[in-house]
Short mmCIF file of C-alpha atoms in Angstrom, two decimals:
data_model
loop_
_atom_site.label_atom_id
_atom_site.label_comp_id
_atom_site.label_asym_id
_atom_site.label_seq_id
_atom_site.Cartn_x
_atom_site.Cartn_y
_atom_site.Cartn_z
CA UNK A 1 90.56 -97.32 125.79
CA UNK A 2 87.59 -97.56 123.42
CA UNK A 3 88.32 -98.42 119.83
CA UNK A 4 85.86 -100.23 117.87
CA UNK A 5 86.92 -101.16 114.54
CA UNK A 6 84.41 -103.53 113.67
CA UNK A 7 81.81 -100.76 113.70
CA UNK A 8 83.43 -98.92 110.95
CA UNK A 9 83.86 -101.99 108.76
CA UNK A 10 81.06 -101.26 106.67
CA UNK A 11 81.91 -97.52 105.86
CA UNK A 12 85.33 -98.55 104.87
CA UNK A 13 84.19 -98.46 101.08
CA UNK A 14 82.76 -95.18 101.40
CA UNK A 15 85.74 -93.80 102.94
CA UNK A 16 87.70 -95.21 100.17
CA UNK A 17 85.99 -93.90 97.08
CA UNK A 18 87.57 -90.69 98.40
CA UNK A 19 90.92 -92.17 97.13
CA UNK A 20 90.23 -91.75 93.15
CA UNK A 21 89.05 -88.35 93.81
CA UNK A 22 92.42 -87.69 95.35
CA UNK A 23 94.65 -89.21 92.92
CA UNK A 24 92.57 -87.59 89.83
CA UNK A 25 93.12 -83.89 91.98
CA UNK A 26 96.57 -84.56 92.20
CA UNK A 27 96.93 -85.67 89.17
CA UNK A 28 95.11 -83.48 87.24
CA UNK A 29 96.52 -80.45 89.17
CA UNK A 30 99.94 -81.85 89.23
CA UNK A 31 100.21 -81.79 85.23
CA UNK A 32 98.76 -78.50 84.83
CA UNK A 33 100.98 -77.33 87.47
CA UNK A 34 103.67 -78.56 85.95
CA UNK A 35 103.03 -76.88 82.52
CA UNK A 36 102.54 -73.67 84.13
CA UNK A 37 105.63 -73.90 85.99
CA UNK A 38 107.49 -74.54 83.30
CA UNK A 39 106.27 -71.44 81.10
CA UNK A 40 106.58 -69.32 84.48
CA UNK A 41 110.20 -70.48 85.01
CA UNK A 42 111.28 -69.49 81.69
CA UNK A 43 109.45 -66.27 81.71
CA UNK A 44 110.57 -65.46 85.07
CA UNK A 45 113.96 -66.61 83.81
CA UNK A 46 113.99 -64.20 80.43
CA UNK A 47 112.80 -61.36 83.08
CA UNK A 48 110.94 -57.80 81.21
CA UNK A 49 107.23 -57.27 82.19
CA UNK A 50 106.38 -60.91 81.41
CA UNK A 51 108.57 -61.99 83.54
CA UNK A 52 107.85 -59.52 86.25
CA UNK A 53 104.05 -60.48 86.14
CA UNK A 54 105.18 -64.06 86.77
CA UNK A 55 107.41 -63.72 89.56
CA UNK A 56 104.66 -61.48 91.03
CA UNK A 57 102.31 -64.42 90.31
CA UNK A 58 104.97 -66.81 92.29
CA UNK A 59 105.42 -64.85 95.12
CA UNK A 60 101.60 -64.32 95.72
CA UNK A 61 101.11 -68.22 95.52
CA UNK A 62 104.01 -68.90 97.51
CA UNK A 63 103.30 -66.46 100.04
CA UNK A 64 99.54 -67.57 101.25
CA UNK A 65 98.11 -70.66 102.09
CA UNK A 66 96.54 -72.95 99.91
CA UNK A 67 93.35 -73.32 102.00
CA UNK A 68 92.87 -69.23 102.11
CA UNK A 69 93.52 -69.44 98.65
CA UNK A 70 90.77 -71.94 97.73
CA UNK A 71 88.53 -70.33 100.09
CA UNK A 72 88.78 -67.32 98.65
CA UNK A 73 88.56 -67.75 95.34
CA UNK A 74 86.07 -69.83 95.95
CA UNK A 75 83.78 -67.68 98.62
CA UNK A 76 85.06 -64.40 97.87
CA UNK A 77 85.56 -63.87 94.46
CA UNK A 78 82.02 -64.38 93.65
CA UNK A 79 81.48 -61.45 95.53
CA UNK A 80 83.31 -59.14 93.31
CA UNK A 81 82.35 -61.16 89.99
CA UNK A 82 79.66 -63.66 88.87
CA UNK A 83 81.20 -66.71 89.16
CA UNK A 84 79.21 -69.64 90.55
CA UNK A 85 81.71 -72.67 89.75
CA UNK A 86 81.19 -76.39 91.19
CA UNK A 87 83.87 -76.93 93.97
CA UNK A 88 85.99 -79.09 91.75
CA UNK A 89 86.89 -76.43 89.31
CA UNK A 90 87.91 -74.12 92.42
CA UNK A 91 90.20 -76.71 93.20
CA UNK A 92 91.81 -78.06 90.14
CA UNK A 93 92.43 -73.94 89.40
CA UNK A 94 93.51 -73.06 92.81
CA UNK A 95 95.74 -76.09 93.03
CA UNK A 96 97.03 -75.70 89.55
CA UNK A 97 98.20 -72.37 90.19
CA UNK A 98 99.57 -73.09 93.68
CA UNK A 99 102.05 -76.19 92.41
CA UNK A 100 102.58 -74.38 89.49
CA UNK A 101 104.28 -71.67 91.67
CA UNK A 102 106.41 -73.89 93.70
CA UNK A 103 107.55 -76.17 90.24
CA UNK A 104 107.82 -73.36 88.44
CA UNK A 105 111.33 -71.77 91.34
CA UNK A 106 111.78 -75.87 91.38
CA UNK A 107 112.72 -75.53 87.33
CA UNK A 108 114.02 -72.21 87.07
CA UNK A 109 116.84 -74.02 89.62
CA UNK A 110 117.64 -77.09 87.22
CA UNK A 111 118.14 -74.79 84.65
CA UNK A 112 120.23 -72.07 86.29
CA UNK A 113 122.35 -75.83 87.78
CA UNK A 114 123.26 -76.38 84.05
CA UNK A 115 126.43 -75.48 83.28
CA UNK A 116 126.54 -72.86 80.15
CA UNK A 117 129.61 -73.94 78.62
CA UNK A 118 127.58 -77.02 77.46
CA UNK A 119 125.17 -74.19 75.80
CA UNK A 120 128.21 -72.77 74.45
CA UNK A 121 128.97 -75.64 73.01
CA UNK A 122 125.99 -76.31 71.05
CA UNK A 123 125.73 -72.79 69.78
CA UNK A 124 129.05 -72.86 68.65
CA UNK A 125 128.36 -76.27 66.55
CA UNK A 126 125.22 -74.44 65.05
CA UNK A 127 122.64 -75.99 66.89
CA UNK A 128 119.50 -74.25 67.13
CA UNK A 129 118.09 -72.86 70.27
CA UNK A 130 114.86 -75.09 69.99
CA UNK A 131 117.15 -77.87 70.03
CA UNK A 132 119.54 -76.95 72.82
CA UNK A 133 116.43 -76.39 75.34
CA UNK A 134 115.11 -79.46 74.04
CA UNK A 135 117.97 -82.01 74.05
CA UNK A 136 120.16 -80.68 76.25
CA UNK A 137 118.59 -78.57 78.57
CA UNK A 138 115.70 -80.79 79.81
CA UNK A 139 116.97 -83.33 80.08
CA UNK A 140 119.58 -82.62 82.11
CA UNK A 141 117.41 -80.06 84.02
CA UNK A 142 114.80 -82.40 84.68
CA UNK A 143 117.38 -85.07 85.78
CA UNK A 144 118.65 -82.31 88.19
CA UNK A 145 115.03 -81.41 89.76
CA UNK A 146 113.00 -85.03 89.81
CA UNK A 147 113.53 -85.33 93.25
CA UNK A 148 112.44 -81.87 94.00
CA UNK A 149 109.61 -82.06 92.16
CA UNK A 150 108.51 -85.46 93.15
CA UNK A 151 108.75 -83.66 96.68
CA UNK A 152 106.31 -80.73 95.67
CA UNK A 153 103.69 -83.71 93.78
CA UNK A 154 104.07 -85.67 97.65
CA UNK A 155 103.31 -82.37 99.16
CA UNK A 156 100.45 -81.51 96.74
CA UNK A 157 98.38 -84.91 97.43
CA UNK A 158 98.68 -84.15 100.82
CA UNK A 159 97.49 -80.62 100.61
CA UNK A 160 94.36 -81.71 98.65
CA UNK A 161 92.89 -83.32 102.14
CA UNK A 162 91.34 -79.59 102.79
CA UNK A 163 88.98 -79.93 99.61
CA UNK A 164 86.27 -80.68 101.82
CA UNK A 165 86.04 -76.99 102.60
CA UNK A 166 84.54 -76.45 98.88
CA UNK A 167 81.89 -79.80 99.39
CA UNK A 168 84.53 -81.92 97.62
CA UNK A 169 83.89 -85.77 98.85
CA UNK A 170 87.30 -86.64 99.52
CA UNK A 171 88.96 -89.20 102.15
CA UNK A 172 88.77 -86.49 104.88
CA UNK A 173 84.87 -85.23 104.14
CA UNK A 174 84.07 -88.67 104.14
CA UNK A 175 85.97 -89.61 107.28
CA UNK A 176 84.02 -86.75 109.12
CA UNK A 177 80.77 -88.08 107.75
CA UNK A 178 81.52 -91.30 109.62
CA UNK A 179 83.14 -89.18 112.86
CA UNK A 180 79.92 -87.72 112.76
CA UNK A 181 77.20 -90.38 112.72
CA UNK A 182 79.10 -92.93 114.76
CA UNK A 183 80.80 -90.64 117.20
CA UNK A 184 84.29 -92.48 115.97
CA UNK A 185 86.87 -90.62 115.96
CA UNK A 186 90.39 -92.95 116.07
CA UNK A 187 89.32 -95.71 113.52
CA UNK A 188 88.18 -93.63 110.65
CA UNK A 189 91.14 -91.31 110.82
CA UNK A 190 93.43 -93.92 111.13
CA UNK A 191 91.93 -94.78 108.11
CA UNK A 192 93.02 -91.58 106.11
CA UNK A 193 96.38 -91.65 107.52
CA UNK A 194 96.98 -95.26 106.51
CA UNK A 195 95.11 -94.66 102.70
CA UNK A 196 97.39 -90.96 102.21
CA UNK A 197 100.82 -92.84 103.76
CA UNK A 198 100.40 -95.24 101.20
CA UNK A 199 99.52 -93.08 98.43
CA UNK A 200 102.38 -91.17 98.67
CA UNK A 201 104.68 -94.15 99.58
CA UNK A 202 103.78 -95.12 95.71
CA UNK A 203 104.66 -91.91 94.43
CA UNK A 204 107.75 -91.74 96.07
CA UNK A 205 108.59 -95.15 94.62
CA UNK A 206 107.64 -93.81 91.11
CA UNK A 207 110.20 -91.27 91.95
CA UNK A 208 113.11 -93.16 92.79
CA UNK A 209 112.07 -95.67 90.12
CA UNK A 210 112.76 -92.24 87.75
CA UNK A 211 115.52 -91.07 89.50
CA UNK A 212 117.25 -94.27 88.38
CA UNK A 213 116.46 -94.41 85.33
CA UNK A 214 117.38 -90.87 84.29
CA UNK A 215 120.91 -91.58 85.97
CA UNK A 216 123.78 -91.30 83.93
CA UNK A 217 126.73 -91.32 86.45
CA UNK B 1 140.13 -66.23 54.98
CA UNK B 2 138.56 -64.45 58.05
CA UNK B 3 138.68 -60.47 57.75
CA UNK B 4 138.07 -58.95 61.02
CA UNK B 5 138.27 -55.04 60.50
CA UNK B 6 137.49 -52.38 63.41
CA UNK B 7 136.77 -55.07 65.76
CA UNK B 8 135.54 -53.48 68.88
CA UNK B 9 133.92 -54.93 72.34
CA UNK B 10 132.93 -53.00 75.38
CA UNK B 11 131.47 -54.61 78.20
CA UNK B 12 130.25 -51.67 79.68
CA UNK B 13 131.39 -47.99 79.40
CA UNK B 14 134.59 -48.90 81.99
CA UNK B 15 135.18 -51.99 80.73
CA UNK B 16 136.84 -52.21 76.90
CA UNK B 17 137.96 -55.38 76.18
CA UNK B 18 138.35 -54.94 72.33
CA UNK B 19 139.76 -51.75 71.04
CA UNK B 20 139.86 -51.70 66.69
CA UNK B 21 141.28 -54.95 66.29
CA UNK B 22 141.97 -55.78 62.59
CA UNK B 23 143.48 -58.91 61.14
CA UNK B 24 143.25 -61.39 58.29
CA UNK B 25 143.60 -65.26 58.65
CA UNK B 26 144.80 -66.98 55.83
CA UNK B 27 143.07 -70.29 54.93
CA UNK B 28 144.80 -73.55 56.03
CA UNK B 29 147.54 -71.61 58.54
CA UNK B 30 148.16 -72.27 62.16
CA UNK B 31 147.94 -69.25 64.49
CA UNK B 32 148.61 -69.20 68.02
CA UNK B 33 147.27 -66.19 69.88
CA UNK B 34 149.68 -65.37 73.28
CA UNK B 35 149.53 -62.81 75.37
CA UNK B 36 148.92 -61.41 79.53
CA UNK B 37 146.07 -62.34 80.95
CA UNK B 38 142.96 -59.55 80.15
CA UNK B 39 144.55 -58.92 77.23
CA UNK B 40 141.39 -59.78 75.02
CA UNK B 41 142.90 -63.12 73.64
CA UNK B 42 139.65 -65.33 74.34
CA UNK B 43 136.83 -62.16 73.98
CA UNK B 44 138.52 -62.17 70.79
CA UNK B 45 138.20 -65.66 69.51
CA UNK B 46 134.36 -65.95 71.04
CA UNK B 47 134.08 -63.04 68.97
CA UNK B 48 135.10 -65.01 65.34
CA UNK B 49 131.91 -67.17 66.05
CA UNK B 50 129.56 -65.39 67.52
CA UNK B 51 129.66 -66.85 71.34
CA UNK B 52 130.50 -62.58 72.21
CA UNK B 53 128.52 -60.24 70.20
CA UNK B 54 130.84 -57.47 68.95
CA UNK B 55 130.57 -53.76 69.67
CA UNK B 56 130.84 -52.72 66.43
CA UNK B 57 133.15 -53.86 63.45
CA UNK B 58 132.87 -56.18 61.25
CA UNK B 59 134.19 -60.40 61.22
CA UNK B 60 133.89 -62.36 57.78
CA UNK B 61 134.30 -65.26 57.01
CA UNK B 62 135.14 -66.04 53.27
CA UNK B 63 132.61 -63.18 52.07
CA UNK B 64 129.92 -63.86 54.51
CA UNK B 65 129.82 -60.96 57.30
CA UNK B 66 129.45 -63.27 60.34
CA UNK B 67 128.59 -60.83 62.81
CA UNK B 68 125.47 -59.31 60.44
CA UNK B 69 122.00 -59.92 61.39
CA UNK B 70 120.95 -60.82 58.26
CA UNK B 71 123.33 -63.77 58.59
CA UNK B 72 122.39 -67.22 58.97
CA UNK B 73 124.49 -67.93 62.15
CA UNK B 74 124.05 -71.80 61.52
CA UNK B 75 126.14 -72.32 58.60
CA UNK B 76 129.03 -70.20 59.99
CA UNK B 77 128.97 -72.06 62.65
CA UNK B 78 129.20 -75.36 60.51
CA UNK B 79 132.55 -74.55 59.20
CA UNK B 80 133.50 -72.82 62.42
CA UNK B 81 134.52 -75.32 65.40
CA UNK B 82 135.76 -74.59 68.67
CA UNK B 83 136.89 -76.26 71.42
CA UNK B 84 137.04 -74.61 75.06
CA UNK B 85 138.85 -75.06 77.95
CA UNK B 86 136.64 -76.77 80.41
CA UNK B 87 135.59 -79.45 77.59
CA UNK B 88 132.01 -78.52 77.56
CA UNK B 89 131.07 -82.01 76.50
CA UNK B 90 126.92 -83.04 77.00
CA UNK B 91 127.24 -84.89 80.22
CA UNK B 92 124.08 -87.04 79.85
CA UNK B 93 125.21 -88.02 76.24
CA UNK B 94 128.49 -90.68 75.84
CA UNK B 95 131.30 -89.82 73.91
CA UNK B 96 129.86 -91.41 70.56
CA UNK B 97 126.93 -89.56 71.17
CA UNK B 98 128.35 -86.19 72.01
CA UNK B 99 129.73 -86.12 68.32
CA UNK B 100 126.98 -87.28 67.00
CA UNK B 101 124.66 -85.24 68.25
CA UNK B 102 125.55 -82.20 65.90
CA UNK B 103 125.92 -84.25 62.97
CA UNK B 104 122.57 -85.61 62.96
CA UNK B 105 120.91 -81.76 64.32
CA UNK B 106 122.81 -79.46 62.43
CA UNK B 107 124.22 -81.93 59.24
CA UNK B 108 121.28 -83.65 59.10
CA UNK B 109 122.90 -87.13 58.92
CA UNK B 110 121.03 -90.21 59.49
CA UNK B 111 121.42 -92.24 63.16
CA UNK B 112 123.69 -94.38 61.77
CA UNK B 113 126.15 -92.48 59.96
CA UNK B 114 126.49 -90.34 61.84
CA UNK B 115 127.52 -92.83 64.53
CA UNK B 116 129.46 -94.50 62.48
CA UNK B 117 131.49 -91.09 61.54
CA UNK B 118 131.57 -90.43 65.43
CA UNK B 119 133.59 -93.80 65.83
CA UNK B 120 135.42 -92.40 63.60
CA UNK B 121 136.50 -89.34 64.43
CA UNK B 122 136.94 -90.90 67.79
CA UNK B 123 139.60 -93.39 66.91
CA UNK B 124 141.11 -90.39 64.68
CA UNK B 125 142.02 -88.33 68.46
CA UNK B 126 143.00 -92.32 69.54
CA UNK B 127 139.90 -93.04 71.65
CA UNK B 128 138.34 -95.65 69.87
CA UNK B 129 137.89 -97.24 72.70
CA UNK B 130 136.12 -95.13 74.33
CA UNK B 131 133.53 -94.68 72.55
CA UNK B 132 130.68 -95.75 75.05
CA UNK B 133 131.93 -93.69 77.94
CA UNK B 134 130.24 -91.01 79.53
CA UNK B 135 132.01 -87.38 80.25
CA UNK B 136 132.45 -88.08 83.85
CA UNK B 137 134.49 -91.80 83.36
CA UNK B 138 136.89 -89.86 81.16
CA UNK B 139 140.14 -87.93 81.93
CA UNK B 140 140.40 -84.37 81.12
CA UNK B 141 142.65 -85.23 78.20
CA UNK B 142 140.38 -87.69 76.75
CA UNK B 143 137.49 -85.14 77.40
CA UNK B 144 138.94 -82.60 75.28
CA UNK B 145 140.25 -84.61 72.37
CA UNK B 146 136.30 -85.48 72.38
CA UNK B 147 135.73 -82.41 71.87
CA UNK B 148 138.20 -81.72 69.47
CA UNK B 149 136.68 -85.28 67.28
CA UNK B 150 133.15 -83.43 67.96
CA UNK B 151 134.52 -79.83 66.34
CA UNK B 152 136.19 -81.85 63.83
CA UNK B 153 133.33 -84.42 62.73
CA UNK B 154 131.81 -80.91 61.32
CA UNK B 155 133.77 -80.80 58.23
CA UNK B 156 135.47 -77.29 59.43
CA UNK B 157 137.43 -74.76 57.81
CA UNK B 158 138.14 -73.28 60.90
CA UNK B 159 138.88 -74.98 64.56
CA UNK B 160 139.24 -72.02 67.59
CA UNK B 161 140.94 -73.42 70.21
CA UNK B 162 140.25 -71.46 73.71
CA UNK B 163 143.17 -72.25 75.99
CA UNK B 164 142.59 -76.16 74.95
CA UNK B 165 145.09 -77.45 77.87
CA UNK B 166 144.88 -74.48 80.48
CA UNK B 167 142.60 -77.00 83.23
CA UNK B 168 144.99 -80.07 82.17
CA UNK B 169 147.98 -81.39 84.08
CA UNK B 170 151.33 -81.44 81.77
CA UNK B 171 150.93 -85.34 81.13
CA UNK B 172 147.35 -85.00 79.77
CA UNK B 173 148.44 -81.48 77.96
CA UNK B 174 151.07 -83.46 75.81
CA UNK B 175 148.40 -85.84 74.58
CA UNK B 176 146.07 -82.94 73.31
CA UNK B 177 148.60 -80.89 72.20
CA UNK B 178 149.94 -84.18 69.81
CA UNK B 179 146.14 -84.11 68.25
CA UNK B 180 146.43 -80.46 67.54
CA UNK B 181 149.67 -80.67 66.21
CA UNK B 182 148.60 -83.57 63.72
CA UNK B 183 145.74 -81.14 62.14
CA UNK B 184 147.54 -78.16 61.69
CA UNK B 185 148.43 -77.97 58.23
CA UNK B 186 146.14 -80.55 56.94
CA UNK B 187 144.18 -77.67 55.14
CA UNK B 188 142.48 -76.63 58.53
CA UNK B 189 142.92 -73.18 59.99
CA UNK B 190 143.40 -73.17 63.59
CA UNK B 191 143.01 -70.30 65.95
CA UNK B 192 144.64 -71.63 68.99
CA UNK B 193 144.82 -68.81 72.00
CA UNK B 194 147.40 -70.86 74.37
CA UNK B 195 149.47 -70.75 77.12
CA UNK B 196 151.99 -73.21 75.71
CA UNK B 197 154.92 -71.27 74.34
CA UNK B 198 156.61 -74.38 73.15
CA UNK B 199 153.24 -75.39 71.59
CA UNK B 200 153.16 -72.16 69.55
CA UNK B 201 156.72 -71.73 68.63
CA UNK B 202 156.83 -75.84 67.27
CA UNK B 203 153.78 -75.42 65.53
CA UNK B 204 152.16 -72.42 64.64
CA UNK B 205 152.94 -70.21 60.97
CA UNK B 206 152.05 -66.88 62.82
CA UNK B 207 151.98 -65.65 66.59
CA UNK B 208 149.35 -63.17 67.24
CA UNK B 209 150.73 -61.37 70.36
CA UNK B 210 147.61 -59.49 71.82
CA UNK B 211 148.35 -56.79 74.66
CA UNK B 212 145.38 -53.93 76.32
CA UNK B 213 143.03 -55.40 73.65
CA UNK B 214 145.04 -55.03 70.20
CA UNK B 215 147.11 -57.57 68.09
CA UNK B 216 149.93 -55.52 69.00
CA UNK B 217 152.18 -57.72 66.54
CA UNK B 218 152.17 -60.47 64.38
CA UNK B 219 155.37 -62.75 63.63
CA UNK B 220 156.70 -66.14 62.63
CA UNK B 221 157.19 -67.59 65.89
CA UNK B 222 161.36 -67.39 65.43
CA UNK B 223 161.16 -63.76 64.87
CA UNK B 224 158.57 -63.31 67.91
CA UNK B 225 160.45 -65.57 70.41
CA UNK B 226 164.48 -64.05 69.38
CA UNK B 227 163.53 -60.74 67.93
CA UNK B 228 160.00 -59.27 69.32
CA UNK B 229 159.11 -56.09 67.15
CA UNK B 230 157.45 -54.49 70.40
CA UNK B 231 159.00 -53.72 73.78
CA UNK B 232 155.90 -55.52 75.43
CA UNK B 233 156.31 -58.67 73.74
CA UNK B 234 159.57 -58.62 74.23
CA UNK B 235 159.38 -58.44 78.03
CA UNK B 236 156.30 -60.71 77.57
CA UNK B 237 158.72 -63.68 76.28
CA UNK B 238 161.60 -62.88 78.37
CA UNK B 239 159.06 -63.63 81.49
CA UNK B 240 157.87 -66.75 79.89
CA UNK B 241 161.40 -68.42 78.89
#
């Protein structure tokens, strides 16, 4: 056994700065995603061409792998048109639309769980639609689909480690960089494991922290 | 008064539900609608208010044609309450807050009156003590009396009842039916389709017997329950007595 941790010790910083990258991605990607999810689960929900075009949309996101995804819109496309984006815009798009797909049959579930005599209800005491989806809908739907969605955001931080295939200096770019010049291969990826197990141990706190506080019964 | 003339509803080309049904409720009268099952009794009242969108016909209420498009559904709905059989109360919101809700949406009332008027109305159906609960911590009797103090906070002309006490056990049934029975007659019309014969014979002026989608007769309840006018109602109560 060779492991030689004190030789890595000075590219732990520059393994690290990887982390804000991540968490902005995910971030970033994980509200846009979320706003498109929600207009393609009502769309999808309301059904016509609109809604058609969505679930098409869904399906093709759902149905291919994020990395052939970014790699192709981010190789290939420029082939067919002149596009000549940094990496980072590849990925916030390509990311964007991916969790959007998988939030989007997340929230069309929450609010196909809610029971319609509730909706009943509220028509039948005049209130308006705008209301209804607003105060009783959501919140109830979101109550219904936190943990499911707090399972997609997990899953989406963890899918941004193959942004390195675009140039993007993440944790895993920057873990090969020191693979590379130190012939290291244990300690730096331990590294990454350790940084992303933590990461998403937070979010999953944040989750349950929600879960709680959105609880009713 | 609610008019409904020609009221038809088809589901599909097979499946007609309503088939011309006319009738006029008189303001501040009790009506209990009886009849067989998939006989058109609830299509019928979801019909008065808009939750089923009629074939053809029209409903009016006072001199406003309910079912026109032109028609601002809103403030029919304000004077037109209902209360269903499975409660349909706001889970996430407590009692207070589930009559509350429409009074400050729909009424426009401030926060706290119209908290204060859900308290109210609460210890009106006896559940001023309940006032904090949630849906879920509450019986199905206390559930639907909250939803009969959340039709009622509305200020209505009209309360439709949609099999109130069909998904209660007898016990809880008595307790609803006793809140019903104290507002019929206070100037309220009620609409009340129901299972409970001794319900509608004690305390409703008419008894709307509806068979294959018509009001196939209309009686005081002494007349309906000794001396149906129709052979179908009349082997209709025999089963039920």
């Amino acid at each position: 056994m060779y492991l030689r941790f004190d030789r890595i010790v000075p590219y732990i910083p520059f393994i690290l700065q990887g982390i804000p990258i991540i968490i902005a991605m995910s971030l970033g990607t994980a509200i846009v995603g979320c706003i498109i999810g929600f207009i393609a689960a009502l769309a999808k929900r309301r059904g016509g061409i609109v809604g058609a075009c969505f679930s098409g949309y869904i399906d093709f996101f759902r149905g291919t792998p994020a990395y052939v995804q970014l790699s192709f819109f981010h190789f290939a496309l420029p082939q067919l048109i002149h596009t000549n984006w940094p990496g980072w815009v590849s990925c916030v798009i390509v990311f964007s639309l991916n969790s959007g797909a998988y939030l989007a049959e997340v929230m069309r579930a929450g609010i196909d769980g809610i029971d319609k005599g509730q909706i009943e209800a509220a028509k039948a005491l005049g209130v308006q639609n705008k209301d209804i989806t607003k105060d009783i809908i959501i919140p109830q739907a979101l109550r219904n689909v936190l943990p499911a969605m707090f399972n997609e955001f997990i899953a989406l931080t963890k899918e941004t480690s193959i942004v390195s295939v675009v140039g993007i200096m993440d944790l895993m770019r920057r873990s090969s960089i020191v693979q590379g010049s130190l012939y290291l291969f244990f300690e730096p990826l331990t590294i990454v494991l350790i940084a992303y197990y933590i990461l998403n141990k937070i979010l999953s706190f944040i989750g349950s922290y929600l879960e709680r506080k959105l609880k009713y019964d | 008064m609610i008019k409904v003339e020609h009221l038809y509803k088809d589901y599909s080309k097979e499946i007609k539900v309503l088939k011309d049904v006319n009738f006029t409720f008189e303001d501040g009268k009790t009506y209990a609608i009886i009849g067989s099952s998939g006989g058109g009794k609830s299509t019928f009242i979801r019909c008065l208010n808009m939750l089923e969108v009629p074939t053809s016909g029209t409903i009016a209420l006072d001199d406003v044609v309910v079912n026109d498009a032109k028609t601002d559904l809103t403030k029919v709905r304000e004077k037109m309450g209902m209360v269903f059989q499975n409660f349909n109360l706001f889970e996430h919101m407590n009692a207070k807050k589930n009559v509350a809700y429409a009074l400050m949406k729909v009424k426009k009332m401030s926060e706290s009156d119209a908290y204060a008027k859900a308290v109210q109305m609460l210890e009106k159906v006896g559940l001023g003590h309940r006032v904090d609960s949630y849906p879920h911590q509450l019986s199905g009797g206390e559930k639907q009396r909250v939803a009969i103090a959340r039709a009622l906070a509305m200020e209505l002309e009209v309360l439709l009842c949609d099999e109130p006490t069909s998904a209660l056990d007898p016990e809880m049934t008595t307790e609803v039916l006793k809140v019903l029975k104290s507002l019929s007659h206070t100037g309220l019309t009620m609409i009340v389709v129901t299972h409970e014969m001794a319900f509608a014979r004690e305390v409703a002026d008419y008894i709307l017997y509806m068979d294959a989608g018509q009001i196939a007769e209309c009686s005081s309840p002494d007349e309906f329950f000794t001396n149906a006018k129709t052979e179908r109602a009349r082997q209709f109560v025999a089963n039920m007595l």
